[in-house]
Tab-separated table of C-alpha atoms and ligand atoms in Angstrom:
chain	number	residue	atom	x	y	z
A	1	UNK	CA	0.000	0.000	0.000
A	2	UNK	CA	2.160	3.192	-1.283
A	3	UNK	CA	-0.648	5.779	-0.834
A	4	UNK	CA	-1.869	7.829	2.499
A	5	UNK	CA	-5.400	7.461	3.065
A	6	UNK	CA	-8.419	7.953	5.083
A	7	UNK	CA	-10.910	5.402	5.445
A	8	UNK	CA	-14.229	6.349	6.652
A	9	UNK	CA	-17.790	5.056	5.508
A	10	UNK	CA	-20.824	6.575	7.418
A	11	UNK	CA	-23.216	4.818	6.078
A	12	UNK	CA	-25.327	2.172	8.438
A	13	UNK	CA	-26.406	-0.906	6.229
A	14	UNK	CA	-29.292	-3.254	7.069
A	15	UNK	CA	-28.756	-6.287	5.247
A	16	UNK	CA	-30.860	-9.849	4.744
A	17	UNK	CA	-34.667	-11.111	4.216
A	18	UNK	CA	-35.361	-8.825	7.597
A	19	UNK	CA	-33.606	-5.835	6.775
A	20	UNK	CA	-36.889	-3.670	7.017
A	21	UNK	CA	-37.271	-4.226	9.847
A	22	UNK	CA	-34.809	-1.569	10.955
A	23	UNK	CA	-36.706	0.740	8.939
A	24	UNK	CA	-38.830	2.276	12.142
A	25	UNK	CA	-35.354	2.622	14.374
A	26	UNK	CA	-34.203	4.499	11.344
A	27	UNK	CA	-36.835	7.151	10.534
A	28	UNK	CA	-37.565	7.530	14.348
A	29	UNK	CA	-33.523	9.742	13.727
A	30	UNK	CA	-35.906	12.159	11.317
A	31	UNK	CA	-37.674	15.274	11.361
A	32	UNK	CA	-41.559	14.679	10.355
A	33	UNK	CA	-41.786	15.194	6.435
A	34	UNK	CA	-40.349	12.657	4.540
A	35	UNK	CA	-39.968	12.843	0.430
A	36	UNK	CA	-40.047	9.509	-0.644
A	37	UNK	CA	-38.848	9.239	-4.198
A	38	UNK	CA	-38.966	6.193	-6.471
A	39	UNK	CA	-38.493	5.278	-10.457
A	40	UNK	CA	-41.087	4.562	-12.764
A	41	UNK	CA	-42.990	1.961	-10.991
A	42	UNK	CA	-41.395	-1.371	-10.160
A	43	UNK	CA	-42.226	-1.098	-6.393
A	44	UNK	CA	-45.821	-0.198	-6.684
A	45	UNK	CA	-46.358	-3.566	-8.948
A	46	UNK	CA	-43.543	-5.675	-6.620
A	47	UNK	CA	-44.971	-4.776	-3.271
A	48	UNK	CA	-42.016	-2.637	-1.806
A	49	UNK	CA	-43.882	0.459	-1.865
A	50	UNK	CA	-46.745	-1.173	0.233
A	51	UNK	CA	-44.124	-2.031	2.925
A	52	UNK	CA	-42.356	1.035	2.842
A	53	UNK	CA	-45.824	3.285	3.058
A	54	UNK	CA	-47.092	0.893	5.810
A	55	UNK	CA	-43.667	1.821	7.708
A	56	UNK	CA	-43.906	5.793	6.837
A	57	UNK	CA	-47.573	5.341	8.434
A	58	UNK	CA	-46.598	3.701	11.402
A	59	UNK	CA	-44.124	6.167	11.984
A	60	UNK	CA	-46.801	8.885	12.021
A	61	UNK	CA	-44.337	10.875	8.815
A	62	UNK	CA	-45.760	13.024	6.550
A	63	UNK	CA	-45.260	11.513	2.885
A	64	UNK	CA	-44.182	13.849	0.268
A	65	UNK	CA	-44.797	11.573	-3.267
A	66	UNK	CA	-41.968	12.181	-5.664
A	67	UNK	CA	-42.183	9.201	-8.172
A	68	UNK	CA	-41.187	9.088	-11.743
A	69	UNK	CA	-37.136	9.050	-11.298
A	70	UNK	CA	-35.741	7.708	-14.806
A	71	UNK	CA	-32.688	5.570	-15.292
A	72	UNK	CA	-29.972	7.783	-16.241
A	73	UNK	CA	-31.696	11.039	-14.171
A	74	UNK	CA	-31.880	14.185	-15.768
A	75	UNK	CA	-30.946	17.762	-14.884
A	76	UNK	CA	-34.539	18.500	-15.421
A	77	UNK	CA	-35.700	16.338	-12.619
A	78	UNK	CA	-33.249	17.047	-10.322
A	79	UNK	CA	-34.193	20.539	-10.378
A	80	UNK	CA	-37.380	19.491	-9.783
A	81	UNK	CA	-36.889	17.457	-7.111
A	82	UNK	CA	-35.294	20.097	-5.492
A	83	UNK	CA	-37.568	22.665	-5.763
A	84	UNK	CA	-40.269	19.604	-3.888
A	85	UNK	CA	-37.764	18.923	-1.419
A	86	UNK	CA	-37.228	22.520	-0.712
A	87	UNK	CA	-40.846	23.323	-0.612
A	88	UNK	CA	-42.002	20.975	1.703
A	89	UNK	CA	-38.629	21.677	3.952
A	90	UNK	CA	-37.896	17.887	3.735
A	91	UNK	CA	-36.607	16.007	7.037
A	92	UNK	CA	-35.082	13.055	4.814
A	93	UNK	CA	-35.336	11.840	1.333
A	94	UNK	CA	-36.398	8.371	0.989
A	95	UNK	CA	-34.710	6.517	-2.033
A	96	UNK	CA	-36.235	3.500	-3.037
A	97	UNK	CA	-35.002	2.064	-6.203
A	98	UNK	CA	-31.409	1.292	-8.149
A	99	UNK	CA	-29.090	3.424	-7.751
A	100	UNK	CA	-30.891	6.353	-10.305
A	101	UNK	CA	-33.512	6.489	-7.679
A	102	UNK	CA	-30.040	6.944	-4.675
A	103	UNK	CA	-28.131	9.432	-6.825
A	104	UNK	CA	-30.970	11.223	-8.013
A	105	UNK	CA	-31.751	11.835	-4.213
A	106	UNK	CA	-28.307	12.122	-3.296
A	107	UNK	CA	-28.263	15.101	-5.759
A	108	UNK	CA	-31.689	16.681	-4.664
A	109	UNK	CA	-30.077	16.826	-1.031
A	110	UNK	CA	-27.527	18.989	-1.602
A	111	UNK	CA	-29.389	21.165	-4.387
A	112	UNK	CA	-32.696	21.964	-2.412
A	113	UNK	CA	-31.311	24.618	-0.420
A	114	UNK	CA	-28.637	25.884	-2.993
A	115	UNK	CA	-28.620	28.885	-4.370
A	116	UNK	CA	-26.549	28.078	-7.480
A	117	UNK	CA	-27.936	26.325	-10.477
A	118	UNK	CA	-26.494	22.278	-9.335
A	119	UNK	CA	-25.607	21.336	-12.292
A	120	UNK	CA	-22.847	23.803	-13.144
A	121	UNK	CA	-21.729	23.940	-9.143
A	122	UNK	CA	-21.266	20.306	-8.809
A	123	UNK	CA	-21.675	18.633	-12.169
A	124	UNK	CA	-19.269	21.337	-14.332
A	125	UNK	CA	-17.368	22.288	-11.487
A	126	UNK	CA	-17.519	20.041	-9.185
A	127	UNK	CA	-17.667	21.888	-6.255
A	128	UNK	CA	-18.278	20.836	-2.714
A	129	UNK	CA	-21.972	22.088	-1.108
A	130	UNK	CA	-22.025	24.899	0.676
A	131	UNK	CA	-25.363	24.713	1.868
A	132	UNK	CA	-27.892	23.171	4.103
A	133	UNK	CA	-27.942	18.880	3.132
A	134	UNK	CA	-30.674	16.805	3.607
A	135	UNK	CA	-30.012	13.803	4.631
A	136	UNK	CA	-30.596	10.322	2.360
A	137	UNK	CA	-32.289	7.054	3.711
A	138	UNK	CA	-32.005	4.788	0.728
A	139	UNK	CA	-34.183	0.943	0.517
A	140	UNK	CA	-31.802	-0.388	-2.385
A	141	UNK	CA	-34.329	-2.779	-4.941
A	142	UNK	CA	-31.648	-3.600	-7.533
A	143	UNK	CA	-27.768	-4.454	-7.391
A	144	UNK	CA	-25.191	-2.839	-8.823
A	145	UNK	CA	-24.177	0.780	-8.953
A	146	UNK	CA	-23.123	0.797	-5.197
A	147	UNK	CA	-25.007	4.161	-4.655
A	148	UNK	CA	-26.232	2.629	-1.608
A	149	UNK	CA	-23.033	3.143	0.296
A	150	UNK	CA	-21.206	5.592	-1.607
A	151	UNK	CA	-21.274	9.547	-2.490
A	152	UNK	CA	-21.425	9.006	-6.205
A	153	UNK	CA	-24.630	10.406	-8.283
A	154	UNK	CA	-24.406	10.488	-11.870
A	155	UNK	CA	-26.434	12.903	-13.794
A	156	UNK	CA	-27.398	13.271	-17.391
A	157	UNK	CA	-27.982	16.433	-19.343
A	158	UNK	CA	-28.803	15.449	-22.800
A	159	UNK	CA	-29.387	19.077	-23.980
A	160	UNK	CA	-25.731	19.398	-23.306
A	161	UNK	CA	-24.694	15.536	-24.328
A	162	UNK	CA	-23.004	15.137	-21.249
A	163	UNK	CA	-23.400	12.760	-18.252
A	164	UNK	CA	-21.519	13.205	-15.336
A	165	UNK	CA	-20.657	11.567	-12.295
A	166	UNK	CA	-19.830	13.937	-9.149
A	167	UNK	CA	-18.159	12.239	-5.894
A	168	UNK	CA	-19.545	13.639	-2.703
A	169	UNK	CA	-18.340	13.438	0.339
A	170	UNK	CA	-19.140	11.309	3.423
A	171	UNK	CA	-22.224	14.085	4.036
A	172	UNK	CA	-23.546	13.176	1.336
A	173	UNK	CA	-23.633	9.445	1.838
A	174	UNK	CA	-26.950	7.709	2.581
A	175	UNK	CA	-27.092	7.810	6.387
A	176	UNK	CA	-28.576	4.123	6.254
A	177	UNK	CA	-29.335	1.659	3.574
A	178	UNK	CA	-31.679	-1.284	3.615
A	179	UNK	CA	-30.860	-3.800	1.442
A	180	UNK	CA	-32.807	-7.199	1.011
A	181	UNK	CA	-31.632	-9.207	-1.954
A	182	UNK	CA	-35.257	-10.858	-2.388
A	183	UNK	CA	-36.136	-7.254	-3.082
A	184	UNK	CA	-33.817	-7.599	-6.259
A	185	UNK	CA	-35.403	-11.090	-7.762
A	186	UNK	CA	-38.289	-9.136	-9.676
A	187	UNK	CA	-35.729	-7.218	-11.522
A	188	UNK	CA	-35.617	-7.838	-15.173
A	189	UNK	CA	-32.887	-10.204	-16.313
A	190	UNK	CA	-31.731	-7.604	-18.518
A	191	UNK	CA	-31.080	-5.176	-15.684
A	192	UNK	CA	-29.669	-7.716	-13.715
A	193	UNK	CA	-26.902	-9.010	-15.481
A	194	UNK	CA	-26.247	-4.711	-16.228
A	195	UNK	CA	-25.828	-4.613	-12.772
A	196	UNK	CA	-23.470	-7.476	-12.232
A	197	UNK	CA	-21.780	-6.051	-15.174
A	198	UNK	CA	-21.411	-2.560	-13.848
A	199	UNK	CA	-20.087	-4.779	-10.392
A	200	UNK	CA	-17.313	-6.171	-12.369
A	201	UNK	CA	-16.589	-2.863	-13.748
A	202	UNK	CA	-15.962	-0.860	-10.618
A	203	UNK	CA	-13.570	-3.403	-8.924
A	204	UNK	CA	-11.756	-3.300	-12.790
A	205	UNK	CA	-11.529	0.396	-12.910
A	206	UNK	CA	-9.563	0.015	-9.622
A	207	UNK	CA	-7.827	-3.122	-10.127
A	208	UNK	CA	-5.938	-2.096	-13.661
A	209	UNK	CA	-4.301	0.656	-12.341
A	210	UNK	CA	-0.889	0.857	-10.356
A	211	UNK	CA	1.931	-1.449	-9.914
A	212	UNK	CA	2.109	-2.631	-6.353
A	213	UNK	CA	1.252	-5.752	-4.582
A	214	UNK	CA	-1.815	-4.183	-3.053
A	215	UNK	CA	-3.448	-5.321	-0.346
A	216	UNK	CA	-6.921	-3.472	-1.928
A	217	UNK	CA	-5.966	-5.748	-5.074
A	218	UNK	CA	-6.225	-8.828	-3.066
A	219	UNK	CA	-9.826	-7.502	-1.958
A	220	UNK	CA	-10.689	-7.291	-5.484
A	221	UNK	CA	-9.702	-10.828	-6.624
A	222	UNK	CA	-12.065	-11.939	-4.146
A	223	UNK	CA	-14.787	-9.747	-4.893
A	224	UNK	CA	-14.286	-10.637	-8.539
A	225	UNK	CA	-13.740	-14.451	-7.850
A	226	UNK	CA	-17.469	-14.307	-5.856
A	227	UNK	CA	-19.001	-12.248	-8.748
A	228	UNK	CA	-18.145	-14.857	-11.460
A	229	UNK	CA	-19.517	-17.890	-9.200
A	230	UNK	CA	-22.861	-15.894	-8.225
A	231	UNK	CA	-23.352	-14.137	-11.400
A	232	UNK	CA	-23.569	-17.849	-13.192
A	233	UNK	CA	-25.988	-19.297	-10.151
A	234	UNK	CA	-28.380	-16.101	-11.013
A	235	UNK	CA	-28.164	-16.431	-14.162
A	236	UNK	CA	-29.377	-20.107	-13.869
A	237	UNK	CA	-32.138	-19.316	-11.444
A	238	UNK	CA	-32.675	-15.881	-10.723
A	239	UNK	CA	-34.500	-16.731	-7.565
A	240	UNK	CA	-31.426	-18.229	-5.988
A	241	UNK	CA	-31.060	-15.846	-2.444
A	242	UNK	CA	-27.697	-16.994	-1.787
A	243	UNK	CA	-26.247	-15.882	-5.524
A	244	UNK	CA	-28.810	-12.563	-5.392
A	245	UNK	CA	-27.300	-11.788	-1.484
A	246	UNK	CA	-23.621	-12.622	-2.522
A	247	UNK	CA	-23.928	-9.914	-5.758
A	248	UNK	CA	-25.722	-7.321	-3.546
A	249	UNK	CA	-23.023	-7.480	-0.755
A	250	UNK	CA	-20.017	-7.855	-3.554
A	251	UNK	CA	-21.862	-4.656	-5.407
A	252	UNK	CA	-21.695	-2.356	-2.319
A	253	UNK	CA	-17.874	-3.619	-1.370
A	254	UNK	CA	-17.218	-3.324	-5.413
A	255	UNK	CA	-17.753	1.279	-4.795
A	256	UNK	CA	-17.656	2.152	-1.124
A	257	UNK	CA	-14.263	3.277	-1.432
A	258	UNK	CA	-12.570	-0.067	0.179
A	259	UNK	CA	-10.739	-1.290	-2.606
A	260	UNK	CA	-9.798	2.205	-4.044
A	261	UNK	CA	-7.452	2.728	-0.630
A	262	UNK	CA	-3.498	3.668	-0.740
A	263	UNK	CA	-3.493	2.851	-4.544
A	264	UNK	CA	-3.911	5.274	-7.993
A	265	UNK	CA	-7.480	4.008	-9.988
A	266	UNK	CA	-8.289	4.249	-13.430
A	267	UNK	CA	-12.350	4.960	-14.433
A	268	UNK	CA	-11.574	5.188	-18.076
A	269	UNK	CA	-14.216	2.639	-19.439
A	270	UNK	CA	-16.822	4.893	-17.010
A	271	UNK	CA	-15.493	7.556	-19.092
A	272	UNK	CA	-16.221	6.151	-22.494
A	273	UNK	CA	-19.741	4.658	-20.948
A	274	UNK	CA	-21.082	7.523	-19.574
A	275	UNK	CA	-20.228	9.071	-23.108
A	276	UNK	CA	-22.138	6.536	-24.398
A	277	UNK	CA	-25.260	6.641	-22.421
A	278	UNK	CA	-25.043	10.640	-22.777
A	279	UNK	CA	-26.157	10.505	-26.326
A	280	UNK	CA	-28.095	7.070	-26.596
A	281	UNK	CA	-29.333	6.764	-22.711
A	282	UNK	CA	-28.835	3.692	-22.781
A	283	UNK	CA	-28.497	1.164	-19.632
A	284	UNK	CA	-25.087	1.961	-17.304
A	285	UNK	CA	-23.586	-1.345	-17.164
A	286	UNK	CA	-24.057	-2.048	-21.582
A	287	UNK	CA	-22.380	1.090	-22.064
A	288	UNK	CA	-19.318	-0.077	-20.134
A	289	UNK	CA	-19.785	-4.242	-21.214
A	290	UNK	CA	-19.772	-2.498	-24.430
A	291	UNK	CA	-16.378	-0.881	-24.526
A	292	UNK	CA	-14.395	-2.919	-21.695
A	293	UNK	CA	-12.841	-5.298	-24.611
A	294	UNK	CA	-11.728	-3.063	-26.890
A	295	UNK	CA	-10.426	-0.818	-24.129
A	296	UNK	CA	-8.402	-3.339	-21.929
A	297	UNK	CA	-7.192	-4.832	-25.207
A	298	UNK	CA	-6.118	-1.639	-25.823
A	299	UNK	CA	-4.453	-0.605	-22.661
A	300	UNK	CA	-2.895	-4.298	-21.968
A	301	UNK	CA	0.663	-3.700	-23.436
A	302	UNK	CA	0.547	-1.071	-20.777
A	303	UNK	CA	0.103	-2.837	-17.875
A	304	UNK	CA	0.931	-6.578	-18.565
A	305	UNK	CA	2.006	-7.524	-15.462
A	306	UNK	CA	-1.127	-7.016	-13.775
A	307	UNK	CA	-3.122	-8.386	-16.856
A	308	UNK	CA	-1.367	-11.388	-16.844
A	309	UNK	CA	-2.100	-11.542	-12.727
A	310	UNK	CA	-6.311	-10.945	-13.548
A	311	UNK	CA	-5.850	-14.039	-15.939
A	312	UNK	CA	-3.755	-16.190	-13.224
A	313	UNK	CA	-5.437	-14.647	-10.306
A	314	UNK	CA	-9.413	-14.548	-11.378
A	315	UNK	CA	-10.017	-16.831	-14.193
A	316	UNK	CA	-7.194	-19.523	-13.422
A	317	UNK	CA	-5.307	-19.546	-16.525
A	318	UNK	CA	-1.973	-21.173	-16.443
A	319	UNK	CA	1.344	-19.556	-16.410
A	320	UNK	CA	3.744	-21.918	-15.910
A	321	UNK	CA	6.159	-21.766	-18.802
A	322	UNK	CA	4.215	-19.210	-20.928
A	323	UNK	CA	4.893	-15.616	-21.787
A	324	UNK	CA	3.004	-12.891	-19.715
A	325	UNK	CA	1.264	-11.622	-22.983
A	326	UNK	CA	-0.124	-14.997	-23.751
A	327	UNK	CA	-1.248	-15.711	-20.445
A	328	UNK	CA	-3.009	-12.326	-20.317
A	329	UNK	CA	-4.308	-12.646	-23.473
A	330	UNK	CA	-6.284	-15.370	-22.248
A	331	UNK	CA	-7.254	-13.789	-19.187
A	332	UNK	CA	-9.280	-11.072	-20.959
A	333	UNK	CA	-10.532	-14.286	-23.588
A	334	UNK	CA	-12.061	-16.023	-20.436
A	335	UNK	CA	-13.463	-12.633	-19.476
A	336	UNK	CA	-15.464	-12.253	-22.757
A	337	UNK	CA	-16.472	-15.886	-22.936
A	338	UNK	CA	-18.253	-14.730	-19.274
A	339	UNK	CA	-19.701	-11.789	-20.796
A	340	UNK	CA	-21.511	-13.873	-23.670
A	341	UNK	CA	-22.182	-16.513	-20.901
A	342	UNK	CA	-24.075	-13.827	-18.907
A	343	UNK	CA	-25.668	-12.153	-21.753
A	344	UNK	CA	-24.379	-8.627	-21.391
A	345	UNK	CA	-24.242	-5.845	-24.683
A	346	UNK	CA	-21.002	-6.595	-27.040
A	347	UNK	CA	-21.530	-3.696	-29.084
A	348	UNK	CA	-22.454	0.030	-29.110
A	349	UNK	CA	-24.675	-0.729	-32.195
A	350	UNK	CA	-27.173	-2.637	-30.198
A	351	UNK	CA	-27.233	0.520	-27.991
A	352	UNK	CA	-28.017	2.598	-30.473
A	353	UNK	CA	-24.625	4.323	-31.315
A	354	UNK	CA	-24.113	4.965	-35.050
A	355	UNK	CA	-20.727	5.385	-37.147
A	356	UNK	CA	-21.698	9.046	-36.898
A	357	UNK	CA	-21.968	8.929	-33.599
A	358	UNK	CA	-18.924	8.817	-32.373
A	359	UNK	CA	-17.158	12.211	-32.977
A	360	UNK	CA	-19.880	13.862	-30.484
A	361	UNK	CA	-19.402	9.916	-27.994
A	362	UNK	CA	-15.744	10.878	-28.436
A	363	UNK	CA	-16.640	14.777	-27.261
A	364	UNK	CA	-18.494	13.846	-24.496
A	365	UNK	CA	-15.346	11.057	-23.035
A	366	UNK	CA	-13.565	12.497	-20.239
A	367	UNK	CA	-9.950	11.396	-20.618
A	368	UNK	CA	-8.366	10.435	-17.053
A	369	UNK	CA	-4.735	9.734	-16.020
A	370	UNK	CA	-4.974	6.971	-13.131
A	371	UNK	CA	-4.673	4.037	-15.843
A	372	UNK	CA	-2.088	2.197	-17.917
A	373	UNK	CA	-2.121	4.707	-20.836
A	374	UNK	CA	-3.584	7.694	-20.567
A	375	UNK	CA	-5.775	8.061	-24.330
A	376	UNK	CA	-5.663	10.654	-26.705
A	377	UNK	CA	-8.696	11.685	-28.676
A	378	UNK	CA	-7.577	9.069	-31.185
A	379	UNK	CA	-7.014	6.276	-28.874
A	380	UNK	CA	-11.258	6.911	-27.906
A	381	UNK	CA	-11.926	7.249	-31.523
A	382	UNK	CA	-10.182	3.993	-32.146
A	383	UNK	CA	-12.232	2.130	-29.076
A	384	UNK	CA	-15.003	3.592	-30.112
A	385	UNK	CA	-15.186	2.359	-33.422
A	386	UNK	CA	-13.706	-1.082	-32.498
A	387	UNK	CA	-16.918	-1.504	-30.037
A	388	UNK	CA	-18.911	-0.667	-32.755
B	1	LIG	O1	-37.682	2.807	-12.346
B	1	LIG	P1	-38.208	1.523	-11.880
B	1	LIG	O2	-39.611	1.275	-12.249
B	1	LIG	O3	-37.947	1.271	-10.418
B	1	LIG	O4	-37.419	0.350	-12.693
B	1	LIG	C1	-36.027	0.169	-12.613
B	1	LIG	C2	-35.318	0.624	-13.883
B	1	LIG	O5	-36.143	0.497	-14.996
B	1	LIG	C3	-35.729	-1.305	-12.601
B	1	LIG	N1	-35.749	-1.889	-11.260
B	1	LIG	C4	-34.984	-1.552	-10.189
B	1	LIG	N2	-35.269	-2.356	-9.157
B	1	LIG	C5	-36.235	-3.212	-9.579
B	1	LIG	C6	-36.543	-2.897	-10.908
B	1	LIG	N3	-37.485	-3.573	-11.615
B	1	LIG	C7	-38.135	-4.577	-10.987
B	1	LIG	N4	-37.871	-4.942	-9.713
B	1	LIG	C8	-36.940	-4.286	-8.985
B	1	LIG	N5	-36.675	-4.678	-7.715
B	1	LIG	O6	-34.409	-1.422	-13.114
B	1	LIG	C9	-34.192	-0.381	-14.054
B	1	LIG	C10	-32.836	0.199	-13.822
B	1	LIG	O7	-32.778	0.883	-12.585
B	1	LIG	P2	-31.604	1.923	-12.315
B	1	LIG	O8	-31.775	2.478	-10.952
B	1	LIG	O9	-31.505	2.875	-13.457
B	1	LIG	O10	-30.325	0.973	-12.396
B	1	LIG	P3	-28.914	1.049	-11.699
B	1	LIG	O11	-29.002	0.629	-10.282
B	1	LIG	O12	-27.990	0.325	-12.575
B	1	LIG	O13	-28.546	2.623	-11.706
B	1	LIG	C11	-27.996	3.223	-12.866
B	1	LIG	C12	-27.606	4.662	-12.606
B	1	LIG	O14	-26.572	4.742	-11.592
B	1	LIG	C13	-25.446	5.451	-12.112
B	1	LIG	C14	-25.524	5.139	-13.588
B	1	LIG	O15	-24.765	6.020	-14.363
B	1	LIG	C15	-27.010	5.275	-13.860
B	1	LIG	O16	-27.381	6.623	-14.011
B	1	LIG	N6	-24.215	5.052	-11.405
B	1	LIG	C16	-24.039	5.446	-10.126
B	1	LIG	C17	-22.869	5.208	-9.437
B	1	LIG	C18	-22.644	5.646	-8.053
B	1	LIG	N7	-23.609	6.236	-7.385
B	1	LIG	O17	-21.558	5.484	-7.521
B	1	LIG	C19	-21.724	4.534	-10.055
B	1	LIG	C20	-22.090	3.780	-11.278
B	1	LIG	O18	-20.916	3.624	-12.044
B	1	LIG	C21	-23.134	4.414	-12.136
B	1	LIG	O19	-22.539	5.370	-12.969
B	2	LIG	ZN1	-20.793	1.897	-12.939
């Protein structure tokens, strides 16, 4: 571990078939008026909303609705929900969804009482908020995006082409999270294996980055190692608690800062995803199943040694006697044949993106210096149209 670091995660998690039942300690910590925002539905046709209202009741809150949060959240509702949460004088948003739902909240919380427009103070210039925060309960219903445990909240403005990711801190974190992984088995399969993709993702963006023997990179082969096992139980029978509970747990370990600690990370396939989903909106974890290949193909020369570790280390491919680019080379082979296996996006094209495309994808791609090679414009043109 070369870096200095702080650790600290505020966030109190509830976790297991009787997680809701904490529910009444927690909101018993809160004012009176609580703004309980969801997606587009889900949890009124799953039951979770029924369970969550019966709890509000019992608790004797006052319900603010504020339903309708789309995947990939807009500016527009953010403001929005800000202006709701700032007109009721909100004691605690209530996020009850995937992690749109948790960063759309996160983002209300610190924008109801600002005086700035939000997204240029924390989305363009990512400041820090200055103002009042309301605080975040969130009742996770889908794994993935970590949100539940982190200060991340992505936001899209698609009048601009541009979605961006702002990292709050520990303020700004939920100050509990419920998370039952039964709640997650009326997700569609679609979303689900998104999620587990997006999972994978996270611990890669900090795993292929750096060159010591990490004790964070030893946390990551695990979480990885658990991923691949549950993500091919769930896959086989998407009712099976112990696969569902091992890829919620591994989801909120994957981005609660853990396995970033005392070591540089990279976040470039975020970078191209998020460009992605800025101008087709389509689903997180395709955008970033979509790229990863041509990207870490791309990148390997770069950082072989730790390539050729993911393939010894993750997938168990042999080394003995082989060169480090062969053995790495069929570290990121088994890695694709688990991406068809799991039935994740291969290509931008079945998200939409065109040939045309890609000048304004390549426009919107942040380019970051934690990885192996940092791109130029022509390196992301070149991914781009190899993921096409
Ligand atoms: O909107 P509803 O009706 O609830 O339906 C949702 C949505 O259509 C559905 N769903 C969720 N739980 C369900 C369910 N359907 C049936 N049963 C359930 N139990 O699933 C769909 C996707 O939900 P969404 O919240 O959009 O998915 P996810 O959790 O993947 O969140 C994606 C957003 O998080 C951002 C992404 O960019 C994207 O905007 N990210 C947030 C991060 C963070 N906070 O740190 C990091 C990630 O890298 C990511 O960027
Ligand atoms: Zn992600």
């Amino acid at each position: 571990m070369k870096g200095n670091f702080t650790f600290c995660n505020p966030t109190r998690l509830h976790f297991g078939t009787d997680a809701m039942s904490a529910l009444a300690k927690e909101l018993a910590n809160f004012g009176p008026t609580v703004m309980l925002s969801y997606g587009g539905g889900s949890i009124k046709r799953n039951g979770i909303y029924d369970q969550v209202a019966a709890a509000l009741a019992a608790a004797g809150k006052t319900v603010v609705e504020d339903g309708g949060v789309m995947p990939n959240p807009t500016v527009e509702k953010l403001r929005e929900g800000a202006a709701k949460a700032k007109a009721c004088n909100a004691d605690l948003i209530l996020a009850v969804g995937g992690g749109s739902t948790i960063d759309y909240a996160k983002a209300v919380s610190v924008s109801a009482w600002c005086d700035e427009d939000p997204w240029e103070k924390y989305f363009i210039r990512f400041e820090e908020p200055s103002c009042r925060i309301v605080p975040v309960g969130a009742i996770l219903t889908m794994a993935g995006t970590g949100s539940e445990m982190n200060g991340g909240s992505v936001i899209s403005n698609h009048a601009a082409g541009l979605k961006i990711g702002k990292v709050f801190g520990p303020d700004v974190f939920p100050k509990f999270s419920i998370l039952n992984p039964e709640f997650t088995f009326t997700v569609p399969r679609r979303h689900m294996v998104a999620g587990i993709f997006d999972v994978m993702s996270h611990i890669l963006e900090q795993y292929f980055s750096g060159d010591d023997d990490s004790t964070s990179d030893y946390i990551a082969e695990g979480l990885m190692r658990s991923l691949v096992a549950s993500s091919r139980a769930a896959v086989a029978n998407a009712q099976d608690y112990e696969a569902r509970s091992n890829i919620m747990w591994t989801a909120t370990w994957a981005l609660n800062t853990l396995i970033a600690m005392g070591k540089p990370t990279d976040w470039e396939v975020h970078m191209l995803g998020q460009a992605v989903g800025a101008i087709t909106d389509a689903t997180h974890g395709m955008t970033l199943s979509a790229v990863s290949l041509p990207y870490y193909r791309h990148i390997m020369p770069y950082g072989l040694k730790k390539f050729a570790r993911f393939a010894e280390n993750v997938w168990g491919v042999a080394s003995a006697g082989r060169s480090p680019e062969a053995v790495a080379a069929d570290g990121l082979a088994a890695f694709e044949a688990w991406m068809r296996e799991i039935g994740v996006a291969m290509s931008i094209s079945e998200l939409g993106a065109t040939e045309e495309m890609l000048p304004k994808i390549a426009d919107a791609t942040f380019i970051l210096t934690g990885g192996y090679k940092t791109l130029t414009r022509d390196d992301v043109l070149s991914i781009l149209r190899k993921s096409l």
